[in-house]
Tab-separated table of C-alpha atoms in Angstrom:
chain	number	residue	atom	x	y	z
J	1	MET	CA	-50.652	-40.694	-121.516
J	2	SER	CA	-51.069	-38.196	-118.693
J	3	ALA	CA	-53.737	-35.509	-118.807
J	4	GLU	CA	-51.067	-32.779	-118.873
J	5	LEU	CA	-49.294	-34.349	-121.861
J	6	ARG	CA	-52.589	-34.832	-123.706
J	7	GLU	CA	-53.377	-31.143	-123.113
J	8	GLN	CA	-49.978	-30.125	-124.518
J	9	VAL	CA	-50.462	-32.309	-127.599
J	10	ARG	CA	-53.932	-30.858	-128.066
J	11	GLY	CA	-52.455	-27.326	-127.832
J	12	VAL	CA	-49.773	-28.096	-130.415
J	13	THR	CA	-52.373	-29.607	-132.736
J	14	THR	CA	-54.622	-26.574	-132.362
J	15	SER	CA	-51.725	-24.181	-133.010
J	16	SER	CA	-50.634	-26.157	-136.065
J	17	GLU	CA	-54.157	-26.144	-137.452
J	18	GLN	CA	-54.494	-22.411	-136.823
J	19	LEU	CA	-51.146	-21.786	-138.532
J	20	ARG	CA	-52.225	-23.950	-141.471
J	21	ARG	CA	-55.474	-21.996	-141.834
J	22	GLU	CA	-53.671	-18.645	-141.603
J	23	THR	CA	-51.097	-19.767	-144.165
J	24	ALA	CA	-53.848	-20.969	-146.470
J	25	SER	CA	-55.691	-17.667	-146.044
J	26	LEU	CA	-52.525	-15.701	-146.835
J	27	ALA	CA	-51.829	-17.878	-149.868
J	28	THR	CA	-55.388	-17.375	-151.105
J	29	ALA	CA	-55.181	-13.625	-150.558
J	30	LEU	CA	-51.827	-13.338	-152.322
J	31	ARG	CA	-53.333	-14.833	-155.458
J	32	LYS	CA	-55.308	-11.605	-155.879
J	33	PRO	CA	-53.253	-8.919	-157.690
J	34	GLN	CA	-54.549	-6.062	-155.515
J	35	VAL	CA	-53.811	-7.877	-152.263
J	36	ARG	CA	-50.438	-9.018	-153.560
J	37	GLY	CA	-49.598	-5.453	-154.590
J	38	ALA	CA	-50.587	-4.049	-151.187
J	39	TRP	CA	-48.610	-6.768	-149.404
J	40	GLY	CA	-45.604	-6.034	-151.614
J	41	GLU	CA	-45.817	-2.323	-150.775
J	42	VAL	CA	-45.926	-3.125	-147.055
J	43	GLN	CA	-42.820	-5.312	-147.408
J	44	LEU	CA	-41.036	-2.583	-149.367
J	45	ARG	CA	-41.913	0.057	-146.776
J	46	ARG	CA	-40.652	-2.132	-143.919
J	47	ILE	CA	-37.388	-2.825	-145.735
J	48	ALA	CA	-36.875	0.874	-146.479
J	49	GLU	CA	-37.467	1.732	-142.814
J	50	ILE	CA	-35.050	-1.008	-141.728
J	51	ALA	CA	-32.496	0.609	-144.041
J	52	GLY	CA	-32.995	3.897	-142.161
J	53	MET	CA	-35.006	5.705	-144.819
J	54	VAL	CA	-37.997	8.023	-144.320
J	55	GLU	CA	-41.099	7.931	-146.541
J	56	ARG	CA	-41.911	11.068	-148.569
J	57	CYS	CA	-38.300	12.132	-148.096
J	58	ASP	CA	-35.964	9.263	-149.049
J	59	PHE	CA	-38.613	7.199	-150.838
J	60	ASP	CA	-42.193	7.404	-152.081
J	61	THR	CA	-44.750	4.612	-152.537
J	62	GLN	CA	-47.372	6.681	-154.377
J	63	ALA	CA	-45.411	7.937	-157.389
J	64	SER	CA	-46.943	8.016	-160.873
J	65	PHE	CA	-45.355	9.029	-164.161
J	66	GLY	CA	-46.197	9.274	-167.823
J	67	SER	CA	-43.834	7.990	-170.507
J	68	GLY	CA	-43.765	6.785	-174.073
J	69	ALA	CA	-44.693	3.343	-172.750
J	70	GLY	CA	-47.798	4.700	-170.986
J	71	ALA	CA	-48.505	5.436	-167.332
J	72	LEU	CA	-45.888	4.121	-164.915
J	73	ARG	CA	-46.782	3.420	-161.284
J	74	PRO	CA	-43.815	1.828	-159.517
J	75	ASP	CA	-44.398	0.364	-156.062
J	76	MET	CA	-41.521	2.469	-154.753
J	77	GLN	CA	-39.500	5.430	-155.934
J	78	VAL	CA	-36.134	5.723	-154.198
J	79	ASN	CA	-34.682	9.235	-154.218
J	80	LEU	CA	-30.927	9.361	-154.696
J	81	ALA	CA	-28.778	12.120	-153.231
J	82	ASN	CA	-27.781	13.389	-156.685
J	83	GLY	CA	-31.403	14.012	-157.643
J	84	HIS	CA	-31.765	10.748	-159.582
J	85	LYS	CA	-34.374	8.097	-158.798
J	86	VAL	CA	-34.500	4.294	-158.702
J	87	PHE	CA	-37.832	2.537	-159.216
J	88	VAL	CA	-38.851	-0.719	-157.518
J	89	ASP	CA	-41.620	-3.086	-158.650
J	90	ALA	CA	-43.143	-5.760	-156.377
J	91	LYS	CA	-45.933	-7.068	-158.611
J	92	VAL	CA	-44.362	-10.366	-159.713
J	93	PRO	CA	-47.053	-13.125	-159.927
J	94	LEU	CA	-46.815	-15.600	-157.035
J	95	ALA	CA	-49.776	-17.893	-157.772
J	96	ALA	CA	-47.691	-20.712	-159.286
J	97	PHE	CA	-45.269	-20.684	-156.344
J	98	LEU	CA	-48.123	-20.762	-153.828
J	99	THR	CA	-49.768	-23.630	-155.701
J	100	ALA	CA	-46.467	-25.546	-155.732
J	101	ALA	CA	-46.330	-25.248	-151.942
J	102	GLU	CA	-49.620	-27.145	-151.774
J	103	GLU	CA	-48.462	-29.940	-154.093
J	104	THR	CA	-45.759	-32.603	-154.044
J	105	GLY	CA	-43.623	-34.435	-156.560
J	106	ALA	CA	-43.929	-33.739	-160.269
J	107	GLU	CA	-46.896	-31.407	-159.897
J	108	ALA	CA	-44.989	-29.175	-157.481
J	109	SER	CA	-41.983	-29.132	-159.821
J	110	GLN	CA	-44.198	-28.145	-162.744
J	111	HIS	CA	-45.731	-25.262	-160.819
J	112	LEU	CA	-42.278	-24.065	-159.756
J	113	ALA	CA	-41.161	-24.204	-163.380
J	114	ASP	CA	-44.212	-22.111	-164.273
J	115	PHE	CA	-43.267	-19.675	-161.520
J	116	GLY	CA	-39.795	-19.276	-163.021
J	117	LYS	CA	-41.370	-18.539	-166.402
J	118	HIS	CA	-43.698	-15.991	-164.793
J	119	VAL	CA	-40.744	-14.203	-163.190
J	120	ARG	CA	-38.914	-14.090	-166.523
J	121	LYS	CA	-42.053	-12.809	-168.246
J	122	HIS	CA	-42.346	-10.093	-165.596
J	123	VAL	CA	-38.741	-9.147	-166.342
J	124	ASP	CA	-39.793	-8.709	-169.974
J	125	THR	CA	-42.727	-6.557	-168.863
J	126	LEU	CA	-40.579	-4.298	-166.683
J	127	GLY	CA	-37.922	-3.989	-169.361
J	128	GLY	CA	-40.591	-2.959	-171.847
J	129	LYS	CA	-41.843	-0.161	-169.597
J	130	GLN	CA	-38.574	1.718	-170.228
J	131	TYR	CA	-38.245	3.382	-166.844
J	132	TYR	CA	-34.866	4.679	-167.962
J	133	GLN	CA	-36.643	7.147	-170.264
J	134	LEU	CA	-37.811	9.089	-167.220
J	135	ALA	CA	-35.693	12.092	-166.298
J	136	ASP	CA	-33.020	11.497	-163.660
J	137	SER	CA	-33.455	7.712	-163.705
J	138	PRO	CA	-30.603	5.205	-164.113
J	139	GLU	CA	-30.984	2.612	-166.827
J	140	PHE	CA	-32.501	-0.098	-164.644
J	141	VAL	CA	-35.534	-0.922	-162.524
J	142	VAL	CA	-35.563	-3.219	-159.473
J	143	LEU	CA	-37.795	-6.307	-159.518
J	144	PHE	CA	-38.441	-7.110	-155.865
J	145	LEU	CA	-39.035	-10.702	-154.735
J	146	PRO	CA	-40.267	-10.573	-151.094
J	147	SER	CA	-38.493	-13.794	-150.065
J	148	ASP	CA	-35.209	-15.557	-150.819
J	149	ALA	CA	-37.300	-18.684	-151.389
J	150	PHE	CA	-38.938	-17.046	-154.417
J	151	LEU	CA	-35.562	-16.242	-155.972
J	152	ALA	CA	-34.190	-19.710	-155.217
J	153	ALA	CA	-37.205	-21.330	-156.888
J	154	ALA	CA	-36.895	-19.084	-159.940
J	155	LEU	CA	-33.136	-19.702	-160.264
J	156	GLU	CA	-33.663	-23.448	-160.021
J	157	HIS	CA	-35.591	-23.367	-163.290
J	158	ILE	CA	-34.101	-20.202	-164.842
J	159	PRO	CA	-30.406	-20.383	-163.827
J	160	ASP	CA	-29.446	-17.386	-165.970
J	161	LEU	CA	-32.214	-15.185	-164.523
J	162	HIS	CA	-29.838	-12.466	-163.281
J	163	GLU	CA	-28.032	-12.258	-166.619
J	164	TYR	CA	-31.329	-12.296	-168.514
J	165	ALA	CA	-32.708	-9.530	-166.300
J	166	ALA	CA	-29.562	-7.414	-166.709
J	167	LYS	CA	-29.950	-7.522	-170.499
J	168	HIS	CA	-33.430	-6.063	-170.015
J	169	ASN	CA	-32.212	-3.338	-167.602
J	170	VAL	CA	-33.797	-5.092	-164.619
J	171	VAL	CA	-32.172	-5.971	-161.280
J	172	VAL	CA	-33.762	-8.876	-159.377
J	173	ALA	CA	-33.563	-8.194	-155.632
J	174	THR	CA	-34.537	-10.125	-152.514
J	175	PRO	CA	-35.043	-8.345	-149.150
J	176	ALA	CA	-31.346	-8.739	-148.249
J	177	ILE	CA	-30.198	-7.334	-151.597
J	178	LEU	CA	-32.683	-4.469	-151.441
J	179	ILE	CA	-31.704	-3.576	-147.865
J	180	ALA	CA	-28.054	-3.397	-148.964
J	181	LEU	CA	-29.041	-1.179	-151.898
J	182	LEU	CA	-31.187	1.129	-149.762
J	183	ARG	CA	-28.562	1.384	-147.022
J	184	THR	CA	-26.060	2.426	-149.676
J	185	VAL	CA	-28.527	5.093	-150.803
J	186	ALA	CA	-29.121	6.197	-147.193
J	187	HIS	CA	-25.351	6.398	-146.655
J	188	SER	CA	-24.998	8.544	-149.765
J	189	TRP	CA	-27.666	10.873	-148.322
J	190	GLN	CA	-25.683	11.116	-145.069
J	191	GLN	CA	-22.484	11.872	-146.967
J	192	THR	CA	-24.300	14.503	-149.017
J	193	GLU	CA	-25.692	16.103	-145.852
J	194	LEU	CA	-22.197	16.128	-144.327
J	195	ALA	CA	-20.802	17.692	-147.501
J	196	ASP	CA	-23.588	20.289	-147.468
J	197	SER	CA	-22.844	21.069	-143.814
J	198	ALA	CA	-19.137	21.381	-144.596
J	199	ARG	CA	-19.897	23.761	-147.452
J	200	GLU	CA	-22.131	25.824	-145.160
J	201	ILE	CA	-19.350	25.976	-142.557
J	202	VAL	CA	-16.819	27.101	-145.184
J	203	ALA	CA	-19.252	29.706	-146.524
J	204	GLY	CA	-19.938	30.919	-142.978
J	205	ALA	CA	-16.207	31.127	-142.235
J	206	ARG	CA	-15.618	33.150	-145.391
J	207	GLU	CA	-18.486	35.481	-144.534
J	208	LEU	CA	-17.157	35.875	-140.987
J	209	TYR	CA	-13.665	36.623	-142.342
J	210	ASP	CA	-15.067	39.273	-144.685
J	211	ARG	CA	-17.081	40.866	-141.890
J	212	LEU	CA	-14.090	40.828	-139.555
J	213	GLY	CA	-12.132	42.577	-142.297
J	214	VAL	CA	-14.778	45.291	-142.520
J	215	LEU	CA	-14.874	45.586	-138.732
J	216	GLY	CA	-11.069	45.816	-138.657
J	217	ALA	CA	-11.186	48.642	-141.202
J	218	HIS	CA	-13.693	50.463	-139.015
J	219	PHE	CA	-11.469	50.028	-135.960
J	220	ASP	CA	-8.472	51.245	-137.949
J	221	LYS	CA	-10.419	54.317	-139.019
J	222	LEU	CA	-11.610	54.812	-135.453
J	223	GLY	CA	-8.043	54.467	-134.191
J	224	ARG	CA	-6.810	57.086	-136.616
J	225	SER	CA	-9.674	59.367	-135.607
J	226	LEU	CA	-8.875	58.840	-131.937
J	227	ALA	CA	-5.206	59.556	-132.575
J	228	THR	CA	-6.141	62.789	-134.339
J	229	SER	CA	-8.510	63.680	-131.502
J	230	VAL	CA	-5.887	62.936	-128.849
J	231	LYS	CA	-3.313	65.001	-130.755
J	232	ALA	CA	-5.759	67.907	-131.048
J	233	TYR	CA	-6.603	67.557	-127.349
J	234	ASN	CA	-2.935	67.581	-126.362
J	235	GLU	CA	-2.284	70.583	-128.568
J	236	ALA	CA	-5.253	72.390	-127.025
J	237	VAL	CA	-4.013	71.593	-123.513
J	238	GLY	CA	-0.510	72.698	-124.466
J	239	SER	CA	-1.825	75.946	-125.921
J	240	LEU	CA	-3.872	76.458	-122.776
J	241	GLU	CA	-0.886	75.936	-120.526
J	242	ARG	CA	1.604	77.922	-122.642
J	243	ARG	CA	-0.525	80.822	-123.817
J	244	VAL	CA	-3.815	81.176	-122.004
J	245	LEU	CA	-2.944	80.372	-118.408
J	246	PRO	CA	0.198	82.583	-118.252
J	247	THR	CA	-1.808	85.551	-119.502
J	248	ALA	CA	-4.581	84.812	-117.022
J	249	ARG	CA	-2.049	84.643	-114.204
J	250	ARG	CA	-0.571	88.001	-115.175
J	251	LEU	CA	-4.011	89.568	-115.199
J	252	GLN	CA	-4.705	88.045	-111.818
J	253	SER	CA	-1.473	89.429	-110.397
J	254	MET	CA	-2.209	92.904	-111.822
J	255	ARG	CA	-5.569	92.986	-110.031
J	256	THR	CA	-3.904	92.321	-106.745
């Protein structure tokens, strides 16, 4: 084996080992609820930005509410154009899935089955929080899975997951599904802004029409006043020419 080829193999081996360590570090970190929650929020924010939304305007990641079920802190609050809100949760446990990725055979299958159960249990938890009791909220909450692989694994062991979630007023969404949802929301905002602009244009046109009407009335009044003034002027000139000037001419002729 040539020295150049050995160097390339060594580079690939080093890169693979580095990738393995980074993946292991990420998997270890994602087992911690706080890290997993922060990572989920980052994924949500990126997806919202991809969908063309702006934080603190179209969505909020720091919302907190009180309800009959206690304090509610969704990972994302999506603001709809009609004033309503949709809440997104990204706190689904991933430990079993991450463990399955490190195993093979029956052990991996068992961990994936546990992951499916954890997702279904999280559906129960979200359904029990009763987000729909909040004002201006539709009767569902979005359970966000940050990868299609997570949903595929859950569906493999819980085939009726979507139907089960729907009965609990929960929508299970992967990044692709959530992007489609958020782009629909963003489009509704654009349509609302266009409608608002159209209403402003109509209101402005009506105001302009009313003001032109007032201005027209002023011009009409001015025209009548000018006509009266011109008539009075002509009468004065006529009187001057018919009465005053002839008398003045006679006086002038008498002096001479």
